[in-house]
Amino acid sequence: MLRRKSEPAASLFDEPDYTTWIRNMLRGLQQPAHVLFDSSVREPTELLLEKSRLAFGGKLTDRYQGVFVDGNPFVVDALAKRYSVSHEQILCTTGATSGMGLVMKAHLQRGGHVICETPCFDLLPLLATECGADVDFVQRKPGSFTIAPEDLAKLIRRDTRLIVLTNLHNPSGVLLDEDAMRALGAVARKAGIPILVDEVYADFAPDHRHRPAALLGDEFITVSSLTKVFGLSALKCGWVIGDPARLQTIRAAHHGELGISRVSHAIAALVLEDIEPFETHWCTVLAQNRPVLEWHQKNMRAENLIAGDLPAYGCVYFPEVVGVADTRTLAAWLWETHRILVAPGEYFGLNGSVRIGFGGKADALDRGLTELTKALHQYRTTQLT
């Protein structure tokens, strides 16, 4: 249970974007709250401490290497083995957001046009507009959250420089399989436009765990990190995978990634070289949590409170709230009256839905969803009649 200083609900949910909202929400939590919006697996703190001690608890690890030129060589080597790519196809970054920014800045130095999926993690179009780009949105079809290749093709312009997707999709958690990705890739390749894919959740999907989109064709650029699946945001370890010539262009545009921590990437190297305990951690968390969510989801759907299937993989769920068009107002009411935190769909471009995260502790998830069920019944009775 987290706590937050007393603050009017409206002021918290009037923030213009998800990134600003979450920063303000996380700042100084003090009052009891049911936190249902987090989109990462909880940190495996003991495992992280074990690797930290191995790196710096006695003799200095040889993984403590310079990162200024091409990143930590042990991190690069571990990633190359994990994803079956060459060292020249990897660019180390301080995280996925940094990687997305580097790719966008390299392709949008003179502005241009970007096509981004919607619903979407709103930081992605924000990064593009900060580069001076004009952004259009390709619709992920409600319910299935798939993308029709013909819809993507219709949006391509002469000045289109980049297509931006997530896989698993944020906020729905839906996987676009390789056939779907290849179909989108064919559209992009014909137009000579790269597809930047945020794959921070992709390792949740067994068949795609070692198959980044960059392996499907040179038109794809993959960005990922240790943050979401492995719960290791403290290490600030991310990477870009793509065609060597394209990555060389990105490096040349920015003189490499200048903010990488030599300390944290030394620990990240040890994590990546012995990833199995960290894989076991997230698998255990979801094995405990998913049945809890499935039980509550089944009941809430039976009571006509929510609609929408659970995604096959991952730790987020994006249901429609039945009968509620304004989920920003709902989320503010849930916080003000019940101290329940969900992310309203307005922050992702889809009113009427909320994103629920289930990568934390199972008992807290159970309590939170129990309270959410009660609160939705109350909201329907007192606010919608």
Short mmCIF file of C-alpha atoms in Angstrom, two decimals:
data_model
loop_
_atom_site.label_atom_id
_atom_site.label_comp_id
_atom_site.label_asym_id
_atom_site.label_seq_id
_atom_site.Cartn_x
_atom_site.Cartn_y
_atom_site.Cartn_z
CA MET A 1 0.00 0.00 0.00
CA LEU A 2 1.39 3.40 -1.01
CA ARG A 3 0.54 6.74 0.53
CA ARG A 4 0.15 10.18 -0.91
CA LYS A 5 -0.23 13.62 0.58
CA SER A 6 -3.79 14.88 0.40
CA GLU A 7 -4.44 16.58 -2.94
CA PRO A 8 -7.67 17.33 -4.82
CA ALA A 9 -8.40 14.54 -7.28
CA ALA A 10 -9.23 16.91 -10.13
CA SER A 11 -5.78 18.50 -10.04
CA LEU A 12 -4.08 15.12 -10.35
CA PHE A 13 -6.17 13.99 -13.30
CA ASP A 14 -6.14 17.31 -15.14
CA GLU A 15 -2.55 16.67 -16.23
CA PRO A 16 -2.28 16.81 -20.04
CA ASP A 17 -0.39 13.54 -20.50
CA TYR A 18 0.30 10.20 -18.84
CA THR A 19 3.98 10.85 -18.22
CA THR A 20 3.31 14.05 -16.27
CA TRP A 21 0.43 12.42 -14.39
CA ILE A 22 2.42 9.42 -13.28
CA ARG A 23 5.33 11.54 -12.10
CA ASN A 24 3.03 13.68 -9.99
CA MET A 25 1.17 10.63 -8.73
CA LEU A 26 4.36 8.90 -7.63
CA ARG A 27 5.74 12.01 -5.96
CA GLY A 28 5.28 11.69 -2.21
CA LEU A 29 2.69 8.90 -1.94
CA GLN A 30 1.60 8.84 1.72
CA GLN A 31 -2.09 8.03 2.10
CA PRO A 32 -3.20 4.37 1.78
CA ALA A 33 -3.92 3.53 -1.84
CA HIS A 34 -4.77 0.58 -4.06
CA VAL A 35 -2.24 0.99 -6.87
CA LEU A 36 -3.48 -0.68 -10.05
CA PHE A 37 -1.74 1.34 -12.76
CA ASP A 38 1.89 0.18 -12.57
CA SER A 39 3.00 -1.43 -15.84
CA SER A 40 6.19 -3.20 -14.73
CA VAL A 41 6.95 -6.41 -12.90
CA ARG A 42 8.03 -5.58 -9.36
CA GLU A 43 11.76 -5.33 -8.76
CA PRO A 44 13.61 -8.53 -7.80
CA THR A 45 15.52 -6.62 -5.13
CA GLU A 46 17.41 -9.52 -3.60
CA LEU A 47 18.59 -10.73 -7.00
CA LEU A 48 19.66 -7.21 -7.88
CA LEU A 49 21.58 -6.87 -4.61
CA GLU A 50 23.31 -10.19 -5.27
CA LYS A 51 24.61 -8.95 -8.62
CA SER A 52 25.58 -5.60 -7.10
CA ARG A 53 27.62 -7.32 -4.42
CA LEU A 54 29.24 -9.53 -7.03
CA ALA A 55 30.22 -6.44 -9.01
CA PHE A 56 31.37 -4.14 -6.21
CA GLY A 57 31.27 -6.01 -2.91
CA GLY A 58 34.89 -7.05 -2.98
CA LYS A 59 37.23 -7.29 -5.91
CA LEU A 60 36.09 -4.99 -8.71
CA THR A 61 34.38 -6.96 -11.46
CA ASP A 62 35.99 -6.97 -14.88
CA ARG A 63 32.52 -6.06 -16.21
CA TYR A 64 33.24 -2.53 -15.00
CA GLN A 65 34.18 -1.22 -18.44
CA GLY A 66 34.10 2.04 -20.32
CA VAL A 67 30.80 2.74 -22.03
CA PHE A 68 31.51 5.96 -23.93
CA VAL A 69 32.46 4.48 -27.30
CA ASP A 70 30.26 1.44 -27.99
CA GLY A 71 28.64 0.68 -24.65
CA ASN A 72 29.69 -1.97 -22.14
CA PRO A 73 31.24 -4.77 -24.24
CA PHE A 74 29.87 -7.47 -21.92
CA VAL A 75 26.35 -6.08 -22.23
CA VAL A 76 26.70 -5.99 -26.00
CA ASP A 77 28.02 -9.54 -26.07
CA ALA A 78 25.20 -10.85 -23.87
CA LEU A 79 22.55 -9.12 -25.98
CA ALA A 80 24.11 -10.41 -29.20
CA LYS A 81 23.90 -13.98 -27.90
CA ARG A 82 20.38 -13.58 -26.50
CA TYR A 83 18.91 -12.17 -29.71
CA SER A 84 21.20 -13.83 -32.30
CA VAL A 85 22.44 -10.56 -33.77
CA SER A 86 25.89 -9.13 -34.41
CA HIS A 87 27.61 -6.60 -32.16
CA GLU A 88 27.28 -4.05 -34.96
CA GLN A 89 23.49 -4.35 -34.73
CA ILE A 90 23.36 -3.19 -31.09
CA LEU A 91 23.45 0.29 -29.60
CA CYS A 92 23.37 0.51 -25.79
CA THR A 93 21.25 3.23 -24.19
CA THR A 94 20.15 4.44 -20.78
CA GLY A 95 16.73 2.86 -21.34
CA ALA A 96 14.03 2.36 -23.92
CA THR A 97 12.89 5.99 -23.82
CA SER A 98 16.42 7.15 -24.51
CA GLY A 99 16.66 4.67 -27.36
CA MET A 100 13.40 5.87 -28.89
CA GLY A 101 14.61 9.44 -28.63
CA LEU A 102 17.93 8.68 -30.30
CA VAL A 103 16.25 6.93 -33.22
CA MET A 104 13.70 9.69 -33.69
CA LYS A 105 16.23 12.51 -33.54
CA ALA A 106 18.40 10.78 -36.12
CA HIS A 107 15.49 10.34 -38.54
CA LEU A 108 13.77 13.66 -37.83
CA GLN A 109 16.64 16.13 -37.89
CA ARG A 110 14.69 18.19 -40.42
CA GLY A 111 11.25 17.41 -39.07
CA GLY A 112 9.00 15.42 -41.37
CA HIS A 113 6.03 13.16 -40.83
CA VAL A 114 5.61 10.29 -38.33
CA ILE A 115 2.88 7.65 -38.18
CA CYS A 116 2.18 6.38 -34.66
CA GLU A 117 -0.29 3.74 -33.51
CA THR A 118 -3.32 4.66 -31.39
CA PRO A 119 -4.21 3.90 -28.62
CA CYS A 120 -0.60 4.51 -27.64
CA PHE A 121 1.85 5.30 -24.90
CA ASP A 122 1.63 9.06 -25.25
CA LEU A 123 5.35 9.63 -24.78
CA LEU A 124 5.96 8.22 -28.27
CA PRO A 125 4.16 10.92 -30.30
CA LEU A 126 5.42 13.48 -27.80
CA LEU A 127 9.03 12.54 -28.59
CA ALA A 128 8.24 12.89 -32.30
CA THR A 129 6.65 16.31 -31.96
CA GLU A 130 9.60 17.49 -29.87
CA CYS A 131 11.73 16.68 -32.93
CA GLY A 132 9.52 18.95 -35.03
CA ALA A 133 7.56 16.14 -36.69
CA ASP A 134 3.96 16.18 -37.82
CA VAL A 135 2.24 13.10 -36.33
CA ASP A 136 -0.68 11.11 -37.71
CA PHE A 137 -2.19 8.05 -36.04
CA VAL A 138 -2.99 4.61 -37.41
CA GLN A 139 -5.87 2.99 -35.54
CA ARG A 140 -5.45 -0.25 -33.69
CA LYS A 141 -8.86 -1.82 -34.12
CA PRO A 142 -10.90 -1.73 -30.87
CA GLY A 143 -11.10 -5.12 -29.19
CA SER A 144 -8.43 -6.94 -31.21
CA PHE A 145 -6.01 -3.96 -31.23
CA THR A 146 -4.59 -5.14 -34.55
CA ILE A 147 -3.47 -2.87 -37.39
CA ALA A 148 -4.69 -3.28 -40.96
CA PRO A 149 -1.78 -2.86 -43.42
CA GLU A 150 -4.04 -0.94 -45.80
CA ASP A 151 -4.82 1.57 -43.03
CA LEU A 152 -1.11 2.13 -42.54
CA ALA A 153 -0.51 2.51 -46.28
CA LYS A 154 -3.19 5.23 -46.58
CA LEU A 155 -1.35 7.45 -44.08
CA ILE A 156 2.06 7.38 -45.77
CA ARG A 157 3.13 10.70 -47.27
CA ARG A 158 6.11 11.83 -49.32
CA ASP A 159 7.66 13.29 -46.15
CA THR A 160 6.95 10.31 -43.87
CA ARG A 161 10.17 9.48 -42.05
CA LEU A 162 9.18 6.93 -39.40
CA ILE A 163 6.43 4.54 -38.26
CA VAL A 164 6.21 3.95 -34.50
CA LEU A 165 4.64 0.87 -32.88
CA THR A 166 4.75 -1.07 -29.61
CA ASN A 167 4.76 -4.87 -29.32
CA LEU A 168 3.39 -6.09 -26.97
CA HIS A 169 1.02 -3.18 -27.43
CA ASN A 170 1.00 -0.53 -24.73
CA PRO A 171 -1.68 -0.10 -23.32
CA SER A 172 -3.59 -3.28 -24.30
CA GLY A 173 -0.85 -5.92 -24.01
CA VAL A 174 -1.87 -7.46 -27.35
CA LEU A 175 0.83 -9.21 -29.38
CA LEU A 176 1.22 -8.62 -33.11
CA ASP A 177 2.60 -11.94 -34.32
CA GLU A 178 5.33 -12.27 -36.93
CA ASP A 179 2.86 -12.59 -39.81
CA ALA A 180 1.17 -9.34 -38.79
CA MET A 181 4.52 -7.59 -38.37
CA ARG A 182 5.76 -8.82 -41.74
CA ALA A 183 2.61 -7.48 -43.41
CA LEU A 184 3.22 -4.04 -41.90
CA GLY A 185 6.90 -4.33 -42.77
CA ALA A 186 6.02 -4.93 -46.42
CA VAL A 187 4.09 -1.65 -46.51
CA ALA A 188 6.98 0.23 -44.90
CA ARG A 189 9.63 -1.40 -47.09
CA LYS A 190 7.75 -0.51 -50.26
CA ALA A 191 7.70 3.14 -49.17
CA GLY A 192 11.29 3.08 -47.89
CA ILE A 193 10.26 3.98 -44.34
CA PRO A 194 11.64 2.33 -41.17
CA ILE A 195 9.38 0.99 -38.42
CA LEU A 196 10.53 1.75 -34.88
CA VAL A 197 9.15 -0.90 -32.49
CA ASP A 198 9.14 -0.44 -28.73
CA GLU A 199 9.49 -4.04 -27.50
CA VAL A 200 9.92 -3.50 -23.76
CA TYR A 201 7.17 -6.09 -23.13
CA ALA A 202 8.11 -8.54 -25.91
CA ASP A 203 10.05 -10.93 -23.68
CA PHE A 204 6.76 -11.89 -22.01
CA ALA A 205 5.75 -13.77 -25.19
CA PRO A 206 7.57 -17.15 -25.31
CA ASP A 207 7.67 -17.46 -29.11
CA HIS A 208 9.06 -13.93 -29.46
CA ARG A 209 11.40 -13.78 -26.46
CA HIS A 210 14.51 -14.10 -28.60
CA ARG A 211 13.05 -12.79 -31.86
CA PRO A 212 13.19 -8.99 -31.94
CA ALA A 213 11.37 -7.30 -34.80
CA ALA A 214 14.75 -6.24 -36.20
CA LEU A 215 15.28 -9.87 -37.27
CA LEU A 216 12.25 -9.68 -39.58
CA GLY A 217 13.81 -7.19 -41.98
CA ASP A 218 16.07 -4.17 -42.27
CA GLU A 219 13.04 -1.87 -42.18
CA PHE A 220 12.54 -2.70 -38.48
CA ILE A 221 14.35 -1.05 -35.57
CA THR A 222 13.85 -2.64 -32.13
CA VAL A 223 14.11 -0.76 -28.84
CA SER A 224 13.95 -2.52 -25.48
CA SER A 225 15.29 -2.53 -21.92
CA LEU A 226 15.50 -4.44 -18.63
CA THR A 227 12.77 -2.30 -17.06
CA LYS A 228 9.30 -3.71 -17.73
CA VAL A 229 9.67 -7.50 -17.86
CA PHE A 230 12.55 -7.79 -15.42
CA GLY A 231 11.66 -4.94 -13.06
CA LEU A 232 15.16 -3.49 -13.25
CA SER A 233 14.52 0.19 -13.90
CA ALA A 234 17.31 0.97 -11.41
CA LEU A 235 19.91 -0.20 -13.92
CA LYS A 236 18.85 2.19 -16.69
CA CYS A 237 19.89 -0.39 -19.26
CA GLY A 238 18.31 -0.29 -22.70
CA TRP A 239 19.31 -0.99 -26.28
CA VAL A 240 18.51 -0.45 -29.93
CA ILE A 241 18.80 -3.33 -32.42
CA GLY A 242 18.79 -2.70 -36.14
CA ASP A 243 20.61 -2.77 -39.44
CA PRO A 244 24.31 -1.89 -38.84
CA ALA A 245 24.30 0.91 -41.41
CA ARG A 246 21.20 2.45 -39.85
CA LEU A 247 22.69 2.23 -36.36
CA GLN A 248 25.87 3.87 -37.62
CA THR A 249 23.75 6.78 -38.85
CA ILE A 250 22.13 7.04 -35.42
CA ARG A 251 25.52 6.98 -33.70
CA ALA A 252 26.87 9.64 -36.04
CA ALA A 253 23.89 11.89 -35.39
CA HIS A 254 24.44 11.86 -31.62
CA HIS A 255 28.06 10.83 -31.10
CA GLY A 256 26.72 7.76 -29.33
CA GLU A 257 24.72 7.55 -26.10
CA LEU A 258 26.43 9.90 -23.66
CA GLY A 259 24.42 9.25 -20.49
CA ILE A 260 25.11 5.57 -19.80
CA SER A 261 26.24 4.74 -16.27
CA ARG A 262 29.42 2.68 -16.18
CA VAL A 263 28.36 1.37 -12.76
CA SER A 264 24.82 0.29 -13.61
CA HIS A 265 25.79 -1.31 -16.92
CA ALA A 266 28.47 -3.35 -15.17
CA ILE A 267 25.70 -4.82 -13.01
CA ALA A 268 23.47 -5.17 -16.07
CA ALA A 269 26.16 -7.24 -17.76
CA LEU A 270 26.14 -9.68 -14.84
CA VAL A 271 22.34 -9.82 -14.99
CA LEU A 272 22.26 -10.53 -18.73
CA GLU A 273 24.95 -13.19 -18.44
CA ASP A 274 22.91 -15.00 -15.77
CA ILE A 275 19.38 -14.08 -16.78
CA GLU A 276 17.61 -17.29 -15.70
CA PRO A 277 16.90 -16.25 -12.06
CA PHE A 278 15.42 -13.00 -13.34
CA GLU A 279 13.30 -14.88 -15.87
CA THR A 280 12.12 -17.11 -13.03
CA HIS A 281 11.22 -14.06 -10.98
CA TRP A 282 8.82 -12.52 -13.49
CA CYS A 283 7.37 -15.91 -14.39
CA THR A 284 6.66 -16.53 -10.70
CA VAL A 285 5.09 -13.10 -10.23
CA LEU A 286 2.71 -13.58 -13.16
CA ALA A 287 1.96 -17.19 -12.19
CA GLN A 288 0.73 -15.82 -8.85
CA ASN A 289 -0.98 -12.71 -10.18
CA ARG A 290 -2.66 -13.75 -13.40
CA PRO A 291 -5.14 -16.16 -11.72
CA VAL A 292 -6.11 -13.34 -9.34
CA LEU A 293 -6.79 -11.01 -12.24
CA GLU A 294 -8.60 -13.72 -14.22
CA TRP A 295 -10.96 -14.40 -11.30
CA HIS A 296 -11.84 -10.76 -10.79
CA GLN A 297 -12.06 -10.08 -14.51
CA LYS A 298 -14.48 -12.97 -14.96
CA ASN A 299 -16.70 -11.66 -12.17
CA MET A 300 -16.60 -8.03 -13.33
CA ARG A 301 -17.49 -9.09 -16.86
CA ALA A 302 -20.34 -11.27 -15.56
CA GLU A 303 -21.64 -8.25 -13.63
CA ASN A 304 -21.36 -6.14 -16.81
CA LEU A 305 -18.90 -3.74 -15.22
CA ILE A 306 -16.13 -4.19 -17.80
CA ALA A 307 -15.68 -5.66 -21.27
CA GLY A 308 -12.63 -6.97 -23.10
CA ASP A 309 -10.49 -10.08 -23.10
CA LEU A 310 -7.27 -10.46 -21.17
CA PRO A 311 -4.19 -10.42 -23.42
CA ALA A 312 -2.33 -13.70 -23.67
CA TYR A 313 0.90 -12.26 -22.29
CA GLY A 314 2.26 -9.52 -20.12
CA CYS A 315 1.27 -7.60 -17.02
CA VAL A 316 -1.26 -5.03 -18.30
CA TYR A 317 -4.97 -5.19 -19.08
CA PHE A 318 -6.98 -2.48 -20.86
CA PRO A 319 -10.70 -3.19 -20.37
CA GLU A 320 -13.60 -1.02 -21.43
CA VAL A 321 -15.64 0.25 -18.48
CA VAL A 322 -19.22 -0.47 -19.48
CA GLY A 323 -21.41 2.62 -19.67
CA VAL A 324 -18.59 5.06 -18.88
CA ALA A 325 -17.37 7.36 -21.65
CA ASP A 326 -15.32 9.71 -19.47
CA THR A 327 -12.79 7.48 -17.69
CA ARG A 328 -10.66 10.44 -16.63
CA THR A 329 -13.55 11.59 -14.42
CA LEU A 330 -14.05 8.01 -13.24
CA ALA A 331 -10.37 7.66 -12.34
CA ALA A 332 -10.46 10.93 -10.40
CA TRP A 333 -13.56 9.74 -8.51
CA LEU A 334 -11.96 6.36 -7.75
CA TRP A 335 -8.94 8.14 -6.28
CA GLU A 336 -10.91 10.71 -4.32
CA THR A 337 -13.47 8.33 -2.83
CA HIS A 338 -11.72 4.96 -2.64
CA ARG A 339 -7.98 5.67 -3.02
CA ILE A 340 -7.88 3.43 -6.10
CA LEU A 341 -5.37 4.33 -8.82
CA VAL A 342 -6.01 3.27 -12.40
CA ALA A 343 -4.73 4.92 -15.57
CA PRO A 344 -7.62 6.44 -17.57
CA GLY A 345 -7.83 5.60 -21.24
CA GLU A 346 -7.78 9.27 -22.20
CA TYR A 347 -4.02 9.22 -21.55
CA PHE A 348 -3.65 6.60 -24.29
CA GLY A 349 -6.14 7.99 -26.77
CA LEU A 350 -9.13 5.75 -25.97
CA ASN A 351 -11.84 7.19 -23.76
CA GLY A 352 -13.95 4.65 -21.90
CA SER A 353 -11.15 2.27 -20.92
CA VAL A 354 -8.66 2.03 -18.06
CA ARG A 355 -5.26 0.37 -17.94
CA ILE A 356 -4.68 -2.01 -15.03
CA GLY A 357 -1.22 -3.33 -14.18
CA PHE A 358 -0.71 -6.64 -12.41
CA GLY A 359 3.03 -7.03 -11.96
CA GLY A 360 3.11 -6.28 -8.22
CA LYS A 361 2.15 -8.43 -5.22
CA ALA A 362 -0.75 -10.84 -5.54
CA ASP A 363 -2.38 -9.96 -2.20
CA ALA A 364 -2.33 -6.24 -2.97
CA LEU A 365 -3.75 -6.94 -6.43
CA ASP A 366 -6.57 -8.99 -4.92
CA ARG A 367 -7.47 -6.24 -2.44
CA GLY A 368 -7.31 -3.58 -5.11
CA LEU A 369 -9.52 -5.43 -7.58
CA THR A 370 -12.00 -6.27 -4.82
CA GLU A 371 -12.29 -2.58 -4.00
CA LEU A 372 -12.45 -1.66 -7.68
CA THR A 373 -15.42 -4.00 -8.19
CA LYS A 374 -17.28 -2.43 -5.27
CA ALA A 375 -16.41 1.07 -6.44
CA LEU A 376 -17.62 0.48 -10.01
CA HIS A 377 -20.96 -0.73 -8.68
CA GLN A 378 -21.20 2.39 -6.52
CA TYR A 379 -20.21 4.66 -9.42
CA ARG A 380 -22.91 3.17 -11.61
CA THR A 381 -25.51 3.66 -8.88
CA THR A 382 -24.56 7.13 -7.66
CA GLN A 383 -22.88 8.85 -10.62
CA LEU A 384 -24.53 7.45 -13.75
CA THR A 385 -28.19 7.63 -12.76
#
